[in-house]
Amino acid sequence: AQSVTQPDIHITVSEGASLELRCNYSYGATPYLFWYVQSPGQGLQLLLKYFSGDTLVQGIKGFEAEFKRSQSSFNLRKPSVHWSDAAEYFCAVGAPNKLVFGAGTILRVKS
Amino acid sequence: DAMVIQNPRYQVTQFGKPVTLSCSQTLNHNVMYWYQQKSSQAPKLLFHYYDKDFNNEADTPDNFQSRRPNTSFCFLDIRSPGLGDAAMYLCATSRAGQGNYEQYFGPGTRLTVT
């Protein structure tokens, strides 16, 4: 069965600092991987996705993620965090007619 | 812009009083989903429609029902809401056959049960 693990429930970074959010997945076939962001009281916005090809994918808002098959990971990164990045981030793996989400990581940004 | 729309954004209902949440889409996607998201948790899939075919998740309570009268609209009916049903309800769509499982989400409806 598919599963996604986000080991960090909360992360706090200083504004301007770099960010890495971890995601590990379990999936028997070629994974389709997603990162979504959710601001309080809002729906899910797609940050980026990986289907195939280049393992480093660029997304919106300056985010990028790297797919590492050997580590079953798809970590999200940003070189310089802005206060507006404070939100909850969900990693997900695509499966037939469903997305399997991780538990989410809440990002706090301190000034 | 093509999008997924949910109405209302906020809904308050009384314990045991039926409530219906609405979702519409202009993406012309053939699959529509309903997720329940409780505070600080990941979204949990309740069911989905593949065209007109309804697919219930095994652990979705019977209290939750859905209707899809046409391609564009999908409704979530909660027959007798309990306090535990207070949550954010997210609608999503996808185009089956693309093979990548990407889903497009609406802004959600926050349900409060009093």
Short mmCIF file of C-alpha atoms in Angstrom, two decimals:
data_model
loop_
_atom_site.label_atom_id
_atom_site.label_comp_id
_atom_site.label_asym_id
_atom_site.label_seq_id
_atom_site.Cartn_x
_atom_site.Cartn_y
_atom_site.Cartn_z
CA ALA A 1 0.00 0.00 0.00
CA GLN A 2 1.06 3.54 -0.65
CA SER A 3 2.18 5.71 2.24
CA VAL A 4 3.86 9.05 2.83
CA THR A 5 5.87 10.07 5.86
CA GLN A 6 6.63 13.62 6.81
CA PRO A 7 8.81 13.23 9.88
CA ASP A 8 8.66 16.85 11.03
CA ILE A 9 5.34 18.02 12.47
CA HIS A 10 6.59 21.57 13.07
CA ILE A 11 9.55 23.49 11.72
CA THR A 12 10.57 27.01 12.65
CA VAL A 13 13.00 28.99 10.52
CA SER A 14 14.12 32.58 10.51
CA GLU A 15 13.06 34.81 7.69
CA GLY A 16 15.74 34.74 5.00
CA ALA A 17 17.06 31.35 6.08
CA SER A 18 16.97 28.28 3.90
CA LEU A 19 14.31 25.60 4.29
CA GLU A 20 14.09 21.88 3.72
CA LEU A 21 10.96 19.87 4.43
CA ARG A 22 11.34 16.11 4.36
CA CYS A 23 9.11 13.60 2.66
CA ASN A 24 9.53 9.85 2.29
CA TYR A 25 7.16 7.69 0.33
CA SER A 26 6.36 4.06 -0.16
CA TYR A 27 4.95 3.05 -3.53
CA GLY A 28 5.44 -0.06 -5.61
CA ALA A 29 5.51 1.58 -9.01
CA THR A 30 6.91 4.77 -10.48
CA PRO A 31 5.68 7.44 -8.07
CA TYR A 32 3.87 10.59 -9.01
CA LEU A 33 4.76 13.04 -6.28
CA PHE A 34 3.27 16.34 -5.21
CA TRP A 35 3.80 19.09 -2.70
CA TYR A 36 0.79 21.16 -1.65
CA VAL A 37 0.64 24.19 0.63
CA GLN A 38 -2.33 25.16 2.78
CA SER A 39 -2.74 28.50 4.52
CA PRO A 40 -5.08 28.59 7.52
CA GLY A 41 -8.70 28.17 6.50
CA GLN A 42 -7.81 27.72 2.83
CA GLY A 43 -7.77 24.90 0.32
CA LEU A 44 -4.71 23.13 -1.02
CA GLN A 45 -2.50 24.88 -3.55
CA LEU A 46 -0.14 22.84 -5.70
CA LEU A 47 3.48 23.93 -5.29
CA LEU A 48 5.13 21.45 -7.60
CA LYS A 49 4.94 17.94 -8.97
CA TYR A 50 7.21 15.18 -10.21
CA PHE A 51 6.15 12.69 -12.84
CA SER A 52 9.37 11.77 -14.66
CA GLY A 53 12.53 13.23 -16.14
CA ASP A 54 14.72 15.70 -14.34
CA THR A 55 14.76 14.79 -10.67
CA LEU A 56 15.02 18.42 -9.57
CA VAL A 57 11.71 20.14 -10.15
CA GLN A 58 10.90 23.80 -9.83
CA GLY A 59 7.63 25.06 -8.48
CA ILE A 60 5.85 28.25 -7.67
CA LYS A 61 6.90 30.79 -5.04
CA GLY A 62 10.59 29.87 -5.38
CA PHE A 63 10.21 26.29 -4.15
CA GLU A 64 11.99 23.28 -5.57
CA ALA A 65 12.05 19.58 -4.74
CA GLU A 66 14.40 16.76 -5.51
CA PHE A 67 13.29 13.21 -6.21
CA LYS A 68 15.74 10.58 -4.95
CA ARG A 69 14.61 7.11 -5.87
CA SER A 70 17.36 5.40 -3.86
CA GLN A 71 16.16 7.12 -0.71
CA SER A 72 12.44 7.11 -1.56
CA SER A 73 12.45 10.80 -0.81
CA PHE A 74 11.01 13.97 -2.29
CA ASN A 75 12.23 16.81 -0.11
CA LEU A 76 11.03 20.36 -0.57
CA ARG A 77 13.50 23.24 -0.45
CA LYS A 78 13.59 26.99 -0.61
CA PRO A 79 16.81 29.02 -0.42
CA SER A 80 15.36 32.01 1.40
CA VAL A 81 12.11 31.85 3.35
CA HIS A 82 9.67 34.76 3.47
CA TRP A 83 7.22 35.43 6.29
CA SER A 84 4.37 34.71 3.86
CA ASP A 85 5.60 31.10 3.52
CA ALA A 86 4.25 30.30 6.98
CA ALA A 87 1.64 27.59 6.31
CA GLU A 88 1.16 23.85 6.39
CA TYR A 89 2.85 21.76 3.73
CA PHE A 90 1.65 18.38 2.54
CA CYS A 91 3.56 15.85 0.50
CA ALA A 92 1.46 13.38 -1.48
CA VAL A 93 1.90 10.39 -3.75
CA GLY A 94 -0.55 9.79 -6.57
CA ALA A 95 -2.34 6.49 -6.91
CA PRO A 96 -5.31 5.43 -9.05
CA ASN A 97 -8.18 7.71 -8.11
CA LYS A 98 -6.62 8.99 -4.93
CA LEU A 99 -3.85 11.02 -3.43
CA VAL A 100 -2.15 9.63 -0.37
CA PHE A 101 -1.07 12.48 1.86
CA GLY A 102 1.53 12.75 4.54
CA ALA A 103 0.49 14.16 7.92
CA GLY A 104 1.80 17.60 7.01
CA THR A 105 4.52 19.91 8.31
CA ILE A 106 3.62 23.24 9.85
CA LEU A 107 6.15 25.90 8.96
CA ARG A 108 6.61 28.86 11.26
CA VAL A 109 8.72 31.81 10.18
CA LYS A 110 10.28 34.04 12.79
CA SER A 111 11.43 37.55 12.06
CA ASP B 1 -9.81 30.86 -15.35
CA ALA B 2 -10.78 27.24 -15.04
CA MET B 3 -11.35 26.36 -11.44
CA VAL B 4 -13.01 24.39 -8.66
CA ILE B 5 -15.62 26.32 -6.69
CA GLN B 6 -17.09 25.39 -3.34
CA ASN B 7 -20.15 26.90 -1.72
CA PRO B 8 -20.61 27.99 0.90
CA ARG B 9 -17.15 28.71 2.28
CA TYR B 10 -18.49 28.51 5.81
CA GLN B 11 -21.48 26.49 6.94
CA VAL B 12 -22.98 26.22 10.39
CA THR B 13 -25.50 23.48 11.07
CA GLN B 14 -27.18 22.06 14.13
CA PHE B 15 -26.53 18.64 15.55
CA GLY B 16 -28.62 16.16 13.56
CA LYS B 17 -29.81 18.66 10.95
CA PRO B 18 -29.05 17.55 7.37
CA VAL B 19 -26.63 19.72 5.46
CA THR B 20 -25.46 19.84 1.85
CA LEU B 21 -22.17 21.19 0.58
CA SER B 22 -21.71 22.10 -3.06
CA CYS B 23 -18.83 21.82 -5.51
CA SER B 24 -18.67 22.90 -9.12
CA GLN B 25 -15.88 22.86 -11.67
CA THR B 26 -15.13 24.48 -14.99
CA LEU B 27 -12.21 22.17 -15.80
CA ASN B 28 -14.41 19.56 -17.46
CA HIS B 29 -12.68 16.85 -15.44
CA ASN B 30 -14.37 13.49 -15.25
CA VAL B 31 -13.36 12.61 -11.69
CA MET B 32 -14.53 14.51 -8.61
CA TYR B 33 -13.50 13.83 -5.03
CA TRP B 34 -14.60 14.78 -1.54
CA TYR B 35 -12.11 14.94 1.28
CA GLN B 36 -12.63 15.57 4.98
CA GLN B 37 -9.87 17.42 6.80
CA LYS B 38 -9.94 17.82 10.54
CA SER B 39 -7.77 20.29 12.35
CA SER B 40 -4.04 19.66 11.98
CA GLN B 41 -4.62 16.46 10.00
CA ALA B 42 -4.12 15.40 6.42
CA PRO B 43 -7.11 15.34 4.09
CA LYS B 44 -8.97 12.04 4.19
CA LEU B 45 -10.71 10.80 1.08
CA LEU B 46 -14.42 10.11 1.64
CA PHE B 47 -15.43 9.09 -1.90
CA HIS B 48 -15.10 9.98 -5.52
CA TYR B 49 -17.08 9.93 -8.72
CA TYR B 50 -15.50 8.55 -11.87
CA ASP B 51 -17.91 9.95 -14.43
CA LYS B 52 -21.23 8.74 -13.02
CA ASP B 53 -19.76 5.87 -11.05
CA PHE B 54 -19.72 6.40 -7.31
CA ASN B 55 -16.80 4.97 -5.33
CA ASN B 56 -16.98 4.96 -1.57
CA GLU B 57 -13.95 4.55 0.67
CA ALA B 58 -14.33 1.55 2.93
CA ASP B 59 -14.23 3.56 6.15
CA THR B 60 -16.54 6.41 5.12
CA PRO B 61 -19.54 6.48 7.49
CA ASP B 62 -23.00 5.90 6.03
CA ASN B 63 -23.92 9.36 7.30
CA PHE B 64 -22.07 10.80 4.31
CA GLN B 65 -23.61 10.63 0.87
CA SER B 66 -22.87 12.26 -2.46
CA ARG B 67 -24.63 13.18 -5.66
CA ARG B 68 -23.28 14.14 -9.04
CA PRO B 69 -26.13 15.32 -11.26
CA ASN B 70 -23.83 16.29 -14.13
CA THR B 71 -20.15 16.63 -15.01
CA SER B 72 -19.80 20.06 -13.44
CA PHE B 73 -21.48 19.63 -10.07
CA CYS B 74 -21.01 17.36 -7.09
CA PHE B 75 -22.73 17.54 -3.69
CA LEU B 76 -21.82 16.21 -0.29
CA ASP B 77 -24.79 15.39 1.93
CA ILE B 78 -24.39 14.79 5.64
CA ARG B 79 -27.63 13.22 6.79
CA SER B 80 -27.31 13.70 10.53
CA PRO B 81 -24.24 15.73 11.43
CA GLY B 82 -22.56 14.99 14.70
CA LEU B 83 -20.07 17.12 16.57
CA GLY B 84 -17.32 14.91 15.18
CA ASP B 85 -18.20 15.90 11.65
CA ALA B 86 -17.02 19.46 12.16
CA ALA B 87 -14.17 19.82 9.69
CA MET B 88 -12.99 21.39 6.47
CA TYR B 89 -14.46 19.64 3.44
CA LEU B 90 -12.40 19.80 0.28
CA CYS B 91 -13.57 19.08 -3.22
CA ALA B 92 -11.06 18.11 -5.90
CA THR B 93 -11.11 17.12 -9.54
CA SER B 94 -8.87 15.24 -11.93
CA ARG B 95 -8.82 14.06 -15.51
CA ALA B 96 -8.67 10.28 -15.56
CA GLY B 97 -6.50 8.77 -18.22
CA GLN B 98 -3.78 11.37 -17.90
CA GLY B 99 -1.91 8.87 -15.82
CA ASN B 100 -0.40 11.34 -13.41
CA TYR B 101 -3.12 11.50 -10.73
CA GLU B 102 -2.87 15.27 -10.37
CA GLN B 103 -5.82 16.74 -8.50
CA TYR B 104 -7.11 20.30 -8.44
CA PHE B 105 -8.60 21.50 -5.18
CA GLY B 106 -11.29 23.98 -4.31
CA PRO B 107 -10.97 26.43 -1.41
CA GLY B 108 -12.93 24.21 0.95
CA THR B 109 -16.04 24.57 3.10
CA ARG B 110 -15.55 24.91 6.84
CA LEU B 111 -18.41 23.08 8.59
CA THR B 112 -19.32 23.91 12.17
CA VAL B 113 -21.81 21.74 14.07
CA THR B 114 -23.53 23.32 17.06
#
